[in-house]
Every structure is written in structure tokens, then in C-alpha cells.
Amino acid sequence: MARPFRAALHIALLTLLWAAPAQASESFARHVPASAGLFVELQNAGDLLLPLTETQTWLTVAELAGQPARPEEADLWRVRVRQSVRMDPIDAIRRLFSERVAFVAAGPRRTQDGVVLCQPIEPPRTLIEQWHALPLPTAGKTQVYRLPNNVGLAVVGEALLFGDAAGRGMFPQVLELADNNRSGSLADDPTYRKLLAQIPPNPCGILFARLSDQPPESQPTQSQPSTTAAPSDQLPALLRGSSSVLLALHRDGSKLRFTVVGDAPGVPPQRTGSLPELVGALPLRTLFTWAGHVPYGALTPIINRLPENHALRIVFRMQERAGTVDHLVGALGTATCVAVGTVDPLRRQISAPPVPTVALLVQTRDPTTAEAEWRTLVKTTVAIYKLLSLKLEGTPRRLEMQEIEIAGANVTQIDLSPLLPIPPELSPLGEVHLSWTLHDGVLIIASHTDWLRQILAARRGAAPKLAQVLDASALGEQAQRENIFVAQTGPTADLGQMWEQFFQRFAPQILRERWWRSYQPGGRRVRLGAQVSENAEHHRLAVTSITPRMPADGILQVGDEIIGCNRHRFSTDNPLREIQLGIERRPNARWVDLLVERDRTVRVRRVPLPFVDPVQILRRVVSVGRLVQRVVYHDDAPGKSGSRGHLTVELRAGEPALFNFALTPNPNAQPIGDSSPPHAAPGVESRPALR
């Protein structure tokens, strides 16, 4: 599909987050083939779509849709929209997408050849005349037109259909359905209808996706859900095993409430502990938290799959032989919570923003045993570190275990700062701790003692709790929940913006993508997942197979011929070597552009590649946080019809910052005197160190 409307489609994928409620009317699902693997439909989106045209938001949407882009490509997208429909993008959204818009593709990983259906505010025939669309020859009943940039156009009922003028992907399938009087549409599909019946009536947005890699004609019926695990492994636990999922949107003022249903049978395993109780007692200023049930006994096989010489596996084996692991696992429950907050490092002398820090909270079956075995595990691990350091480095760095008191609670702290390459006084991250305590049967382990202090204050009722956020999201006290997720995206964005400004001033090099290429988990070599045969004489590579769920899956096809890389044709009789070097030296780390010949037509196929760029992630978080104040997800205990998840998105809508963040230390502050404990947070009483 031509780039401008493919980009518009990426916007439509996330428009569920900004769609407004509408009166129920006939869905575009009646125009969509039952074989479609992805269907997104929105009603009365209107001006709520407009913020998504902002450059950083547009880039975020494109990346989430599997089509990463450069900032300058947003400007190119705007130019192509004007060329294609003779409208500014904002005007195009208002006139074409304001009443109803839908995106249809072969599947979640096959969006490149999708189509857009929209109900414009003007008669379709009037727009076709205004655009001077070129009629194309067609064998069907529906007239097809061509717009600039190879955009295909047709009128289906009262809707406009945009797609690939060359007749690939979903475009000819939707036309064929229209010519056959709409027989075999998605609206009649039994799986789609069953999932639709499980959500509240009159949604203003729908997203339906088939997750199974099976072809549509072999999709299981609603009574026999697929057990294909890989695509749905990324879903919350209660939706795993689903071959299809449906997400519906209903709006409640500035809150957008989503319901997610899947076709997997709902059979919850036996769990111990209440997740709402665990999350609700966290500090109100928690930036991010996930709570779920973790079967700790099942982690042993995962660790045993690590390489023989892996440090974690070596330490684990030694602890396992001593029986520490078995005793600890037996004392732990399954209810687990990970919470991210912020601290102002006490020892840091560089004026910088607050530092993110993390804590792990686990409800215990036997609190006394859990704390004792955890202490033994940590002390043994420190001893192993000292032995290895003596062997490898000569002199181990000093690690002290210290008993301190926080508001009457006994806390154990190890200062890990000596392990860092920069002293805490000179680092913007300050000091790093391993601190833990036991409170009301919950083992709490934190990476900074001050974050542990904040958690204890909230749990004791001395500080505001996150429970008020859960209450505002209509989260009940159901103990059988499998997952709870809270992200306060507005404050996270505010903090992220502070850190980006800090880096621009003091470490601009880390803001460049190229700086992060040397710090990737897999190194510079990246596999596309496409097996090829080399045609040295004609300087091309023929695709012979595609590995499922690898980068090329859904973008390349068997039979494609790759004739170039990074938009340059192969020029030697060793195209395999050329593409390997091209991928390694690609201009953009997050994707590679291949020249692909398919059906005698050469196209640029952008293949997204795995690449971890923390700065890029930071910018995406800031972009989302400007629009969304917070996100809360929880799932229900499954009933007879299956399982359901509930997602609440609270729009920021120009609201002021929830939390006030400041640079610390203040440049005018007095230096810390010797009377302050060197390793303890404010309000912490120190006790003699334990060696």
C-alpha cells in the first residue's frame, strides 16, 4: 500500500486511545473478508485523531505498527498525503476519518498490504471528481481508480477504500467481497461474533486480531480454540492460548475503558495472595507497577538452561546444594509485585533529576523462613563474589551488610556502590543499594533504601497510596486476578523530559543512535529470518523460506527476489555478502530497507530489526505521556465464556503535572556534614555494620 495511507493506517491502529463515543450503526465488518486477521474500526474519532499527527507521536505509532521511521519521514508523509488527496493531513483526517474509519490487514504481522475504509463527510463521488482520480480497467463490478503515489481507490457502498493500486494484499479481497454481494464477511464469522457478544454493547472502537499462524481457512471454531502458544505468549496470562482476541472501547469522560476478550478457555490455576492488596498499598508516586502470580518453583528449569559457566547458574547451583533455594521457594507465595519509583540520591553531588529505582514485593507463606533464607542467599552470594574477586582481580571491593531502622522496621542494607565504575558522588545515578525487610508477611527488596522507606510509609498509612488510582479505575477487590498493571505515563514523561535535557547538556553523545550500536545484547549481527538462494549471475537472492516470528515474517514472502539493500542494488556477483554487510552497516539501526522484486514490480520493503535504544524509548515515553496521564490494566477471574481483561486509559487533556520533580542537590544547598549516616536515607537510623 502507498506510504501516505499506510501511515494513516498506523495512526488508526492507536486511535482507539482517542476515539469518541458514537451511536450504533452498521459496521464496516460487513465489507471485510472473513479471512482478515486484523480489523480496527473507529467511530466519530474527529479532532481526537489530530494529536497523533505530531511528529514524535506519529513515529511512536509507526514503530508500534511495525514500521519504524525517521523524523524527516513524517514531513515526507505529509507531502505525500497532499499529493494523493490534495488535502493537508489535518484536513484529510477531519473530512475522511471523522465519522468512521477502519483498517484491515491479513494479520497483526502483515500490515504492509492492508487497506483503509472510511466514511467521508462528503459524497465519495464528489471527492473522486475533486481528486481527478484516474479510472483503471477492472474485471469486477466495482470501479477502481488510481491516485498519485500509486494509491488505489474504490467506492464500496458509501465508503471509500484505499489500498495498493497494483492490486495486492487486502485491496483485491475487499473488492471481490463487494462484487459478490458481501457473502463471507467478517461480520458473519462465528469467532468474531462470539467475541463481540462478550463485550458491553455499543462500543465506539473495535480491534479484532487473529493470533494463530494458521491460514484463515484452517482457523479453529469457537468451541475449539487453538493452542498455538507463540503469538499469544505476549498476552496477559488469562488470554494466553487464544487464537483470536477482541478489544472494545467505551468512553467515560476523560477515561477510556477497554475490554479485552479472547477465545481461550478460562481455567485459572490455584494462586496464593491478593494482588489488589499488594498494589494498592504502594506509594501514590509509583511510576510503574506490575503485579501477577509467579510460580517460583518453575524458575529452576529456566536457570538450568543457562550456559554452564554463567555466573547466575553457578551461584544458583551452590545455593541449591545447600538447600537454600528449596527452603526459600517453599516459604514464598505466588503473589508478586514489581514497583518503580524515584529517589533523590543522598550522596550525589551532581545536580540531576530524580533517579528511577525498583522494588520487588512477594507475599510469603512462611514469613520468618522466607526472610532468613533470603538473608542466607545474599550472604552466600557476597561470599562467592569475594572468592571470585580474589581469584580474578586480587582484591575484592568492599561490600558491607548493615542493619538499619526505618520508622520502627528492621531493614538490612548492602551498599553496592563500590561495584560501580564511577563513585556515587560523581555519578548522576548516585548510590545503589540492595535493601530488604519483612512487613505484614510481605518480603520487600529494593534497589535503594529511600524507595524502601517510601513503600513502608505508604503501607503504614503515613503517605498517600496507589489504592486511590485503582479505585478511580473501578478495580474491584477480586483476589483471583492474574495481572494488575499501572503506568503513570504523565509523570514518567515529565521525568523523562528532565533526563533528556540533562543528557543534552552533559552527555550529548548518548543521545545519538550510533552510540548504542556497540551496546546491543546480540552485537551488530542481526538475522532477518529469511533463507535465500544466491543468483550470482543476476545479482539477486531468491527467498526460499521464512522463519516464523523473525523480522522478515509478514514482510517478505517465498518467491520474492531481493535485488538490493539500503535502497541500493547489488553490484557484485556475491549478493549474499553484500546484504550481510548492508545489514551490519545499515544507516538506521532499527530497520533495514530491502529492494524486493515481486510479481515483476520492485518495491522497498522495510524490515524492522531488534534494537535497544534507551534514548529512543525515553522519547517515545515522553510522547505518549503528553497525551495519556495514566494506564491501568487488570483481568477478571474467568467465567464460563472465557476470560476478560479491562484497560483504563486516562487522557491528560492539558491537565497539570501530577507530581513535581526537581533537580537535586540544590546548587545553593549546604554540604552534608559528617553527622549524616554515609549510606542511609533521611529518616533512617543506622546500626553497627555486620561483616
XYZ file of C-alpha atoms in Angstrom:
691
model
C 0.000 0.000 0.000
C 1.280 3.510 -0.737
C 3.143 5.115 2.116
C 0.791 8.026 2.995
C -2.202 5.816 3.600
C -0.133 3.106 5.233
C 0.983 5.804 7.680
C -2.601 6.881 8.173
C -3.376 3.266 8.956
C -0.723 3.173 11.639
C -2.421 6.184 13.191
C -5.759 4.385 13.044
C -4.285 1.431 14.949
C -3.776 3.602 18.033
C -6.763 5.849 17.513
C -8.687 3.525 19.804
C -6.985 5.555 22.507
C -8.657 8.772 21.383
C -11.947 7.722 19.772
C -15.188 9.368 20.933
C -18.468 7.542 21.546
C -20.975 7.286 18.710
C -24.424 5.969 18.057
C -24.517 2.372 16.932
C -24.596 1.958 13.147
C -23.680 -0.678 10.600
C -20.069 -1.738 10.960
C -17.500 -1.851 8.181
C -17.068 -5.522 9.179
C -19.722 -6.297 6.553
C -17.235 -5.137 3.868
C -14.297 -7.120 5.289
C -13.457 -10.687 4.180
C -13.764 -13.324 6.908
C -10.121 -14.225 6.226
C -8.912 -10.880 7.614
C -6.512 -11.311 10.515
C -6.603 -7.715 11.769
C -9.604 -5.374 11.842
C -9.585 -1.965 13.554
C -12.676 0.261 13.420
C -13.377 3.663 14.995
C -16.425 5.893 15.095
C -16.520 9.688 15.414
C -12.774 9.950 16.011
C -12.786 13.528 14.675
C -10.339 16.004 16.182
C -9.196 13.439 18.730
C -7.077 11.942 15.940
C -5.244 15.186 15.326
C -2.654 14.919 18.169
C -1.389 11.737 16.507
C -0.050 13.797 13.586
C 2.594 15.354 15.868
C 5.999 14.070 14.743
C 7.081 12.113 17.840
C 3.601 10.632 18.305
C 3.491 9.690 14.616
C 6.865 7.959 14.943
C 5.653 6.101 18.031
C 2.566 4.855 16.213
C 4.612 3.812 13.188
C 7.032 1.852 15.359
C 4.249 0.091 17.280
C 2.696 -0.848 13.947
C 5.963 -2.464 12.851
C 7.048 0.352 10.514
C 9.737 2.408 12.290
C 10.629 5.708 10.661
C 12.937 8.709 10.869
C 11.637 12.142 11.985
C 12.121 13.545 8.479
C 9.830 10.847 7.104
C 6.930 12.466 8.959
C 7.393 15.528 6.752
C 7.592 13.309 3.672
C 4.357 11.611 4.778
C 2.609 14.993 4.948
C 3.805 15.881 1.452
C 2.540 12.587 0.012
C -0.846 12.982 1.665
C -1.201 16.381 -0.015
C -0.126 14.904 -3.341
C -2.563 11.993 -3.086
C -5.798 13.627 -1.844
C -4.992 17.328 -2.250
C -5.573 17.952 1.444
C -3.454 18.874 4.404
C -3.187 15.836 6.757
C -5.276 17.585 9.425
C -7.928 18.462 6.858
C -7.808 14.905 5.492
C -8.442 13.469 8.958
C -11.418 15.763 9.501
C -13.002 15.173 6.097
C -12.212 11.477 5.626
C -11.871 9.864 9.070
C -14.129 11.945 11.318
C -17.251 9.738 11.045
C -15.948 6.203 10.664
C -12.623 4.667 9.692
C -11.340 1.093 9.596
C -8.042 -0.623 8.924
C -7.938 -4.164 7.562
C -4.903 -6.414 7.112
C -4.065 -10.082 6.702
C -2.788 -10.249 10.281
C -1.046 -8.337 13.088
C 2.352 -9.010 11.479
C 1.104 -8.422 7.948
C 0.074 -4.772 7.901
C 2.104 -3.545 4.919
C -0.528 -4.569 2.355
C -3.553 -3.534 4.423
C -6.355 -1.191 3.367
C -8.276 1.758 4.798
C -12.069 2.045 4.720
C -13.557 5.400 5.660
C -16.883 7.179 5.565
C -16.155 10.766 4.459
C -18.333 13.707 5.392
C -18.770 14.437 1.659
C -20.238 12.156 -1.053
C -17.496 9.785 -2.288
C -18.205 10.593 -5.937
C -17.656 14.294 -5.261
C -14.226 13.590 -3.786
C -13.256 11.338 -6.698
C -14.046 14.193 -9.078
C -12.108 16.685 -6.968
C -9.084 14.394 -6.911
C -9.226 13.782 -10.687
C -8.785 10.094 -9.941
C -7.696 8.019 -12.941
C -10.087 5.099 -13.715
C -8.367 1.720 -14.016
C -9.532 -1.289 -16.024
C -11.182 -3.911 -13.821
C -12.869 -7.260 -14.318
C -15.249 -6.753 -11.387
C -18.342 -4.634 -10.889
C -16.632 -2.071 -8.663
C -14.825 0.765 -10.423
C -11.197 1.179 -9.327
C -9.175 4.399 -9.545
C -5.573 5.432 -9.152
C -4.322 8.416 -7.150
C -0.748 9.786 -7.091
C 1.866 7.728 -5.215
C 0.261 4.504 -6.528
C -2.711 4.736 -4.162
C -5.654 2.574 -5.242
C -9.172 3.919 -4.660
C -12.668 2.437 -4.895
C -16.178 3.124 -3.609
C -17.661 0.276 -1.528
C -21.206 1.089 -0.510
C -20.954 4.579 0.976
C -17.326 4.088 1.971
C -14.044 4.918 0.286
C -11.498 2.110 0.031
C -7.777 2.965 -0.143
C -5.142 0.377 -0.881
C -2.446 -0.741 -3.272
C -3.219 0.267 -6.858
C -1.276 -2.778 -8.051
C -3.999 -4.963 -6.547
C -2.040 -6.708 -3.793
C -2.895 -7.658 -0.236
C -6.367 -6.933 1.116
C -7.366 -4.477 -1.634
C -8.497 -7.086 -4.213
C -10.068 -9.232 -1.474
C -12.318 -6.400 -0.284
C -13.242 -5.638 -3.912
C -14.086 -9.284 -4.563
C -16.319 -9.360 -1.483
C -18.129 -6.235 -2.715
C -18.637 -7.761 -6.168
C -20.064 -10.962 -4.606
C -22.759 -9.124 -2.629
C -20.844 -9.308 0.675
C -21.040 -13.052 1.178
C -18.469 -14.466 3.614
C -17.764 -11.234 5.507
C -16.099 -10.836 8.905
C -19.460 -9.741 10.319
C -20.696 -13.334 9.800
C -17.564 -15.046 11.137
C -18.505 -17.229 14.174
C -15.335 -16.414 16.141
C -15.772 -12.678 15.639
C -19.450 -12.834 16.576
C -18.786 -14.870 19.715
C -16.149 -12.436 20.987
C -18.357 -9.471 20.133
C -21.122 -10.954 22.283
C -18.827 -10.954 25.364
C -18.249 -7.178 25.469
C -20.592 -4.355 26.579
C -22.902 -3.098 23.805
C -22.331 -0.100 21.539
C -18.536 0.211 21.586
C -17.029 3.204 19.801
C -13.903 1.293 18.826
C -13.081 -2.310 17.941
C -9.826 -4.156 17.395
C -10.064 -7.806 16.308
C -6.922 -9.871 15.721
C -6.226 -13.483 14.850
C -3.068 -14.569 16.647
C -2.627 -18.041 15.208
C -0.167 -18.503 12.372
C -2.562 -20.922 10.700
C -4.150 -19.772 7.411
C -7.684 -18.362 7.796
C -9.417 -21.359 6.240
C -7.923 -23.621 8.918
C -8.745 -21.356 11.855
C -10.374 -23.313 14.699
C -14.014 -22.808 15.585
C -15.098 -21.020 18.725
C -15.550 -24.335 20.525
C -12.005 -25.476 19.744
C -9.580 -22.631 20.394
C -6.095 -23.012 19.048
C -3.304 -23.971 21.393
C -0.696 -22.257 19.230
C 1.207 -20.603 22.023
C 3.849 -18.431 20.459
C 1.803 -15.441 19.199
C -0.287 -15.214 22.363
C 2.645 -15.657 24.751
C 2.839 -11.858 24.919
C -0.735 -11.587 26.207
C -1.769 -11.439 29.863
C -1.981 -14.867 31.450
C -5.771 -15.188 31.233
C -5.686 -14.622 27.441
C -2.835 -17.000 26.674
C -3.766 -19.786 24.344
C -6.261 -17.607 22.479
C -6.217 -17.888 18.717
C -8.256 -14.657 18.408
C -8.763 -11.620 20.646
C -11.096 -8.640 20.514
C -10.631 -5.269 22.172
C -13.579 -2.871 22.567
C -13.588 0.767 23.660
C -16.184 2.694 25.670
C -15.592 6.256 26.826
C -16.333 7.754 30.245
C -15.378 11.421 30.098
C -11.588 11.672 30.021
C -11.303 7.961 30.844
C -11.232 5.421 28.030
C -12.316 1.974 29.156
C -11.252 -1.037 27.125
C -12.495 -4.598 27.407
C -10.316 -7.388 26.031
C -11.668 -10.893 25.411
C -10.090 -14.000 23.923
C -11.333 -17.381 22.769
C -9.131 -19.393 25.153
C -10.981 -21.397 27.830
C -10.887 -19.683 31.213
C -9.404 -22.051 33.786
C -7.471 -20.130 36.464
C -4.749 -22.034 38.319
C -4.682 -22.065 42.102
C -2.913 -18.977 43.463
C -1.971 -17.628 46.868
C -2.240 -13.971 47.825
C -4.289 -10.943 46.780
C -2.859 -8.716 44.066
C -5.131 -5.661 44.667
C -4.000 -5.590 48.290
C -0.339 -5.755 47.249
C -0.577 -2.992 44.619
C -2.988 -0.722 46.484
C -0.553 -0.299 49.410
C 2.224 1.107 47.169
C 3.077 4.830 47.294
C 0.889 7.100 45.182
C 4.059 8.361 43.430
C 4.794 4.915 41.992
C 5.570 5.434 38.309
C 5.050 1.879 37.154
C 3.964 -1.384 38.712
C 3.093 -4.871 37.567
C 1.611 -7.489 39.860
C 0.999 -11.111 38.989
C 1.400 -14.650 40.247
C 4.879 -16.154 39.865
C 5.406 -19.892 40.457
C 8.936 -19.626 41.823
C 9.483 -23.349 41.748
C 9.161 -23.254 37.956
C 12.156 -20.918 37.633
C 14.670 -23.713 38.255
C 14.442 -25.216 34.732
C 14.872 -21.736 33.241
C 18.091 -21.123 35.183
C 19.359 -24.591 34.309
C 19.068 -23.713 30.621
C 21.728 -21.013 31.041
C 25.294 -21.811 29.845
C 27.369 -23.942 32.219
C 29.776 -21.094 33.013
C 27.074 -18.469 33.524
C 27.597 -16.706 36.887
C 23.910 -16.923 37.817
C 23.817 -20.660 37.163
C 26.981 -21.242 39.183
C 25.633 -19.307 42.163
C 22.240 -20.994 41.861
C 23.778 -24.477 41.908
C 25.791 -23.727 45.015
C 22.704 -22.381 46.786
C 20.650 -25.338 45.563
C 23.111 -27.859 47.017
C 22.867 -26.126 50.394
C 19.070 -26.360 50.285
C 18.655 -22.573 50.489
C 16.707 -22.333 47.220
C 14.224 -25.084 48.128
C 13.597 -23.609 51.570
C 13.123 -20.103 50.156
C 10.778 -21.232 47.369
C 8.722 -23.210 49.859
C 8.300 -20.134 52.054
C 7.185 -17.808 49.228
C 3.667 -17.379 47.916
C 2.895 -16.602 44.284
C 1.566 -13.022 44.557
C 4.397 -10.792 43.307
C 4.693 -7.096 42.555
C 7.396 -5.063 40.795
C 7.234 -1.332 41.572
C 9.274 1.515 40.034
C 9.536 4.839 41.823
C 12.051 7.670 42.193
C 14.624 8.743 44.775
C 16.916 11.721 45.274
C 20.325 10.113 45.967
C 21.790 11.372 49.222
C 25.459 11.047 48.262
C 25.138 12.503 44.736
C 26.907 15.855 44.390
C 25.896 16.444 40.745
C 22.658 18.390 40.299
C 20.431 15.991 38.350
C 16.803 14.791 38.152
C 15.376 12.126 40.488
C 16.607 8.596 39.770
C 14.258 5.691 38.934
C 14.519 2.782 41.351
C 12.811 -0.592 41.612
C 11.443 -2.843 44.333
C 10.179 -6.422 44.414
C 7.359 -7.361 46.806
C 6.436 -11.011 47.408
C 3.728 -12.280 49.726
C 5.061 -15.169 51.813
C 3.585 -18.398 53.175
C 6.158 -18.556 55.991
C 7.481 -15.009 56.629
C 10.197 -15.963 59.132
C 11.671 -18.688 56.923
C 11.457 -16.510 53.806
C 13.419 -13.667 55.393
C 16.012 -15.984 56.943
C 16.638 -17.935 53.724
C 16.811 -14.738 51.658
C 19.421 -13.371 54.066
C 21.402 -16.608 53.795
C 21.208 -16.492 49.995
C 22.517 -12.902 49.880
C 25.344 -13.518 52.370
C 26.448 -16.638 50.496
C 26.364 -14.781 47.165
C 28.527 -11.977 48.598
C 30.992 -14.565 49.880
C 31.142 -16.193 46.433
C 31.764 -12.779 44.888
C 34.688 -12.184 47.251
C 36.223 -15.553 46.409
C 35.903 -14.967 42.675
C 37.334 -11.455 43.049
C 40.369 -12.794 44.905
C 40.940 -15.241 42.071
C 40.321 -12.841 39.167
C 41.130 -9.352 40.469
C 43.227 -9.882 43.553
C 41.351 -7.622 45.987
C 37.546 -7.666 46.192
C 35.678 -4.403 46.502
C 34.273 -3.844 49.957
C 30.595 -4.702 50.462
C 29.050 -4.079 53.878
C 25.837 -5.534 55.239
C 24.262 -3.021 57.578
C 21.282 -3.207 59.936
C 19.246 -0.006 59.984
C 15.862 1.051 61.312
C 13.180 2.832 59.293
C 10.173 4.043 61.287
C 10.418 1.055 63.611
C 11.046 -1.525 60.853
C 14.272 -3.558 60.818
C 15.922 -3.185 57.394
C 19.063 -4.819 56.055
C 21.091 -2.867 53.522
C 24.108 -3.616 51.347
C 25.729 -0.659 49.621
C 26.519 -1.845 46.069
C 28.045 1.478 45.012
C 31.648 0.154 45.203
C 30.814 -2.159 42.292
C 30.023 0.805 40.019
C 32.743 2.292 37.766
C 32.018 5.853 38.982
C 31.794 6.924 42.630
C 28.251 7.895 43.695
C 29.380 11.460 44.392
C 30.362 11.918 40.721
C 27.585 9.905 39.104
C 24.133 11.327 38.229
C 22.698 7.982 39.373
C 24.153 8.299 42.863
C 24.323 5.291 45.177
C 22.838 1.823 44.590
C 21.621 -0.443 47.398
C 20.237 -3.874 47.982
C 17.824 -3.342 50.866
C 15.139 -5.603 52.253
C 12.695 -6.040 55.079
C 9.633 -8.046 56.051
C 6.355 -6.204 56.597
C 2.978 -7.824 57.307
C 4.075 -11.070 55.682
C 5.472 -9.373 52.547
C 9.166 -9.630 51.678
C 10.218 -6.263 50.176
C 13.521 -5.979 48.288
C 14.579 -2.589 46.889
C 17.452 -1.159 44.842
C 17.558 1.966 47.035
C 16.847 2.294 50.744
C 14.870 5.515 50.301
C 12.421 3.755 47.940
C 12.000 1.071 50.580
C 11.297 3.844 53.106
C 8.607 5.326 50.825
C 6.963 1.915 50.394
C 6.908 1.290 54.140
C 5.425 4.749 54.770
C 2.567 4.022 52.349
C 1.951 0.550 53.754
C 1.746 2.021 57.279
C -0.721 4.688 56.156
C 1.736 7.561 56.671
C 1.728 8.540 52.967
C -0.834 8.535 50.096
C -1.394 5.122 48.498
C -1.834 3.902 44.948
C -5.199 2.446 46.001
C -6.896 5.721 45.037
C -5.724 5.213 41.435
C -7.101 1.666 41.435
C -10.412 2.892 42.867
C -10.714 5.538 40.121
C -10.226 2.770 37.543
C -13.083 0.680 39.003
C -10.769 -2.122 40.096
C -12.613 -4.413 42.471
C -11.137 -6.462 45.296
C -11.292 -9.730 43.404
C -8.457 -11.918 44.685
C -8.306 -14.188 41.632
C -6.785 -11.599 39.334
C -3.871 -12.827 37.278
C -2.400 -9.416 36.446
C -2.578 -5.794 37.533
C -0.622 -3.147 35.661
C -0.394 0.569 36.432
C 1.688 3.067 34.456
C 1.560 6.736 35.409
C 2.674 7.875 31.986
C 2.204 11.612 32.570
C 4.691 11.848 35.470
C 7.016 9.388 33.724
C 7.044 11.662 30.677
C 7.794 14.714 32.824
C 10.718 12.921 34.457
C 11.929 11.583 31.111
C 11.974 15.077 29.653
C 14.124 16.265 32.557
C 16.642 13.476 31.948
C 16.771 14.179 28.213
C 17.571 17.832 28.934
C 20.231 16.714 31.418
C 21.868 14.453 28.829
C 21.739 17.160 26.154
C 23.761 19.380 28.447
C 26.242 16.948 29.988
C 26.377 13.801 27.801
C 25.066 14.586 24.296
C 26.853 11.599 22.778
C 24.472 9.086 24.355
C 21.519 10.730 22.627
C 22.826 9.508 19.281
C 21.576 6.193 17.960
C 25.020 5.189 16.700
C 26.441 5.326 20.245
C 24.138 2.473 21.302
C 25.132 0.112 18.467
C 28.081 -1.168 20.462
C 25.896 -1.983 23.474
C 23.338 -4.359 21.942
C 22.705 -7.733 23.622
C 23.254 -9.632 20.361
C 26.031 -7.447 18.974
C 25.946 -5.996 15.472
C 24.902 -9.193 13.697
C 21.149 -9.443 13.122
C 19.260 -12.295 11.470
C 16.282 -11.474 9.255
C 14.836 -14.973 9.349
C 14.775 -15.319 5.546
C 16.533 -18.242 3.886
C 17.734 -17.432 0.373
C 19.370 -18.984 -2.662
C 22.014 -16.901 -4.409
C 21.842 -15.998 -8.090
C 25.319 -14.564 -8.551
C 24.953 -14.029 -12.305
C 21.927 -11.738 -11.950
C 22.977 -10.184 -8.598
C 19.936 -11.258 -6.607
C 18.762 -13.505 -3.779
C 15.630 -15.650 -4.072
C 13.693 -16.147 -0.821
C 13.145 -19.883 -0.267
C 11.639 -19.884 3.246
C 10.721 -17.591 6.123
C 11.232 -18.376 9.797
C 8.034 -17.602 11.751
C 8.156 -14.654 14.155
C 11.516 -13.461 12.852
C 11.890 -9.887 11.487
C 11.160 -10.814 7.854
C 7.983 -12.742 8.709
C 4.969 -10.958 7.221
C 7.142 -8.624 5.126
C 8.984 -10.947 2.738
C 7.390 -13.939 1.003
C 8.706 -17.144 -0.512
C 9.448 -16.354 -4.146
C 10.496 -12.755 -3.525
C 13.787 -11.748 -5.088
C 15.967 -9.394 -3.096
C 17.916 -7.209 -5.521
C 19.348 -4.611 -3.159
C 19.896 -3.408 0.380
C 19.680 0.063 1.940
C 17.921 1.195 -1.266
C 20.988 0.331 -3.403
C 21.021 -2.524 -5.917
C 23.532 -5.330 -5.535
C 26.506 -4.679 -7.808
C 28.731 -7.754 -7.381
C 28.478 -11.472 -8.033
C 28.307 -12.036 -4.246
C 24.923 -10.532 -3.254
C 24.820 -12.648 -0.086
C 27.948 -10.946 1.212
C 26.559 -7.560 0.135
C 23.349 -7.986 2.114
C 25.274 -9.180 5.192
C 27.476 -6.075 5.072
C 24.455 -3.897 4.305
C 22.595 -5.107 7.375
C 25.662 -4.638 9.555
C 26.296 -1.106 8.205
C 22.664 -0.064 7.788
C 22.059 3.689 8.170
C 19.222 3.153 10.660
C 19.784 0.637 13.420
C 16.071 -0.146 13.928
C 15.352 -1.277 10.373
C 16.820 -2.186 7.003
C 15.304 -1.237 3.639
C 15.459 -4.015 1.041
C 14.784 -3.715 -2.675
C 12.414 -6.594 -3.393
C 11.055 -7.715 -6.751
C 7.642 -9.394 -6.541
C 5.326 -10.024 -9.485
C 7.769 -8.101 -11.721
C 7.407 -4.985 -9.567
C 10.268 -3.617 -7.456
C 9.312 -2.279 -4.043
C 11.159 -1.044 -0.966
C 10.358 -3.382 1.925
C 11.241 -2.025 5.366
C 12.153 -4.818 7.792
C 12.069 -3.726 11.476
C 15.044 -5.093 13.427
C 15.517 -5.672 17.161
C 17.469 -2.751 18.579
C 17.549 -1.401 22.120
C 17.942 2.369 22.204
C 17.084 3.656 25.700
C 17.028 7.271 24.497
C 14.564 6.439 21.725
C 12.412 4.597 24.259
C 12.619 7.622 26.533
C 11.390 9.896 23.746
C 8.508 7.557 22.957
C 7.515 7.517 26.636
C 7.577 11.320 26.703
C 5.445 11.447 23.547
C 2.808 9.113 24.984
C 2.881 10.839 28.374
C 1.949 14.158 26.828
C -1.360 12.645 25.756
C -2.034 9.989 28.414
C -1.906 10.652 32.154
C -2.042 7.028 33.336
C -2.923 3.495 32.258
C -4.432 0.793 34.485
C -4.994 -2.832 33.443
C -6.495 -5.760 35.329
C -8.132 -9.004 34.346
C -11.135 -10.870 35.710
C -11.347 -14.345 37.102
C -12.554 -16.244 34.020
C -16.167 -17.307 33.712
C -17.869 -19.910 31.571
C -17.482 -17.837 28.410
C -13.740 -17.278 28.865
C -11.555 -14.581 30.353
C -11.677 -10.804 30.113
C -9.197 -8.002 30.654
C -10.007 -4.392 31.469
C -7.834 -1.441 30.488
C -8.484 2.146 31.597
C -6.629 4.978 29.853
C -6.891 8.436 31.413
C -6.187 11.243 28.947
C -4.003 14.112 30.079
C -6.058 16.714 28.189
C -3.900 19.655 29.236
C -4.013 18.782 32.943
C -1.072 19.999 35.058
C 1.682 17.683 36.210
C 0.618 15.102 38.809
C 3.984 15.171 40.588
C 6.562 17.914 40.931
C 10.114 16.795 40.185
C 13.157 18.956 40.958
C 16.898 18.788 40.367
C 18.862 17.699 43.419
C 21.028 18.652 45.139
C 20.174 22.325 45.002
C 23.291 24.267 43.914
C 22.790 26.598 46.877
C 22.356 23.804 49.455
C 24.845 23.398 52.300
C 27.215 20.389 52.062
C 26.275 17.312 54.046
C 28.079 17.131 57.379
C 29.814 14.173 58.988
C 26.860 13.633 61.319
C 24.747 12.259 58.482
C 24.988 8.472 58.004
C 27.004 7.930 54.819
C 24.846 5.123 53.419
C 21.405 5.769 54.879
C 18.392 7.659 53.553
C 16.782 10.538 55.507
C 14.779 9.252 58.471
C 16.958 6.139 58.756
C 18.713 5.165 61.951
C 21.992 3.319 61.437
C 23.284 0.404 63.484
C 26.736 -1.183 63.630
C 27.782 -2.873 60.411
C 27.771 -6.643 60.107
C 30.776 -8.007 58.255
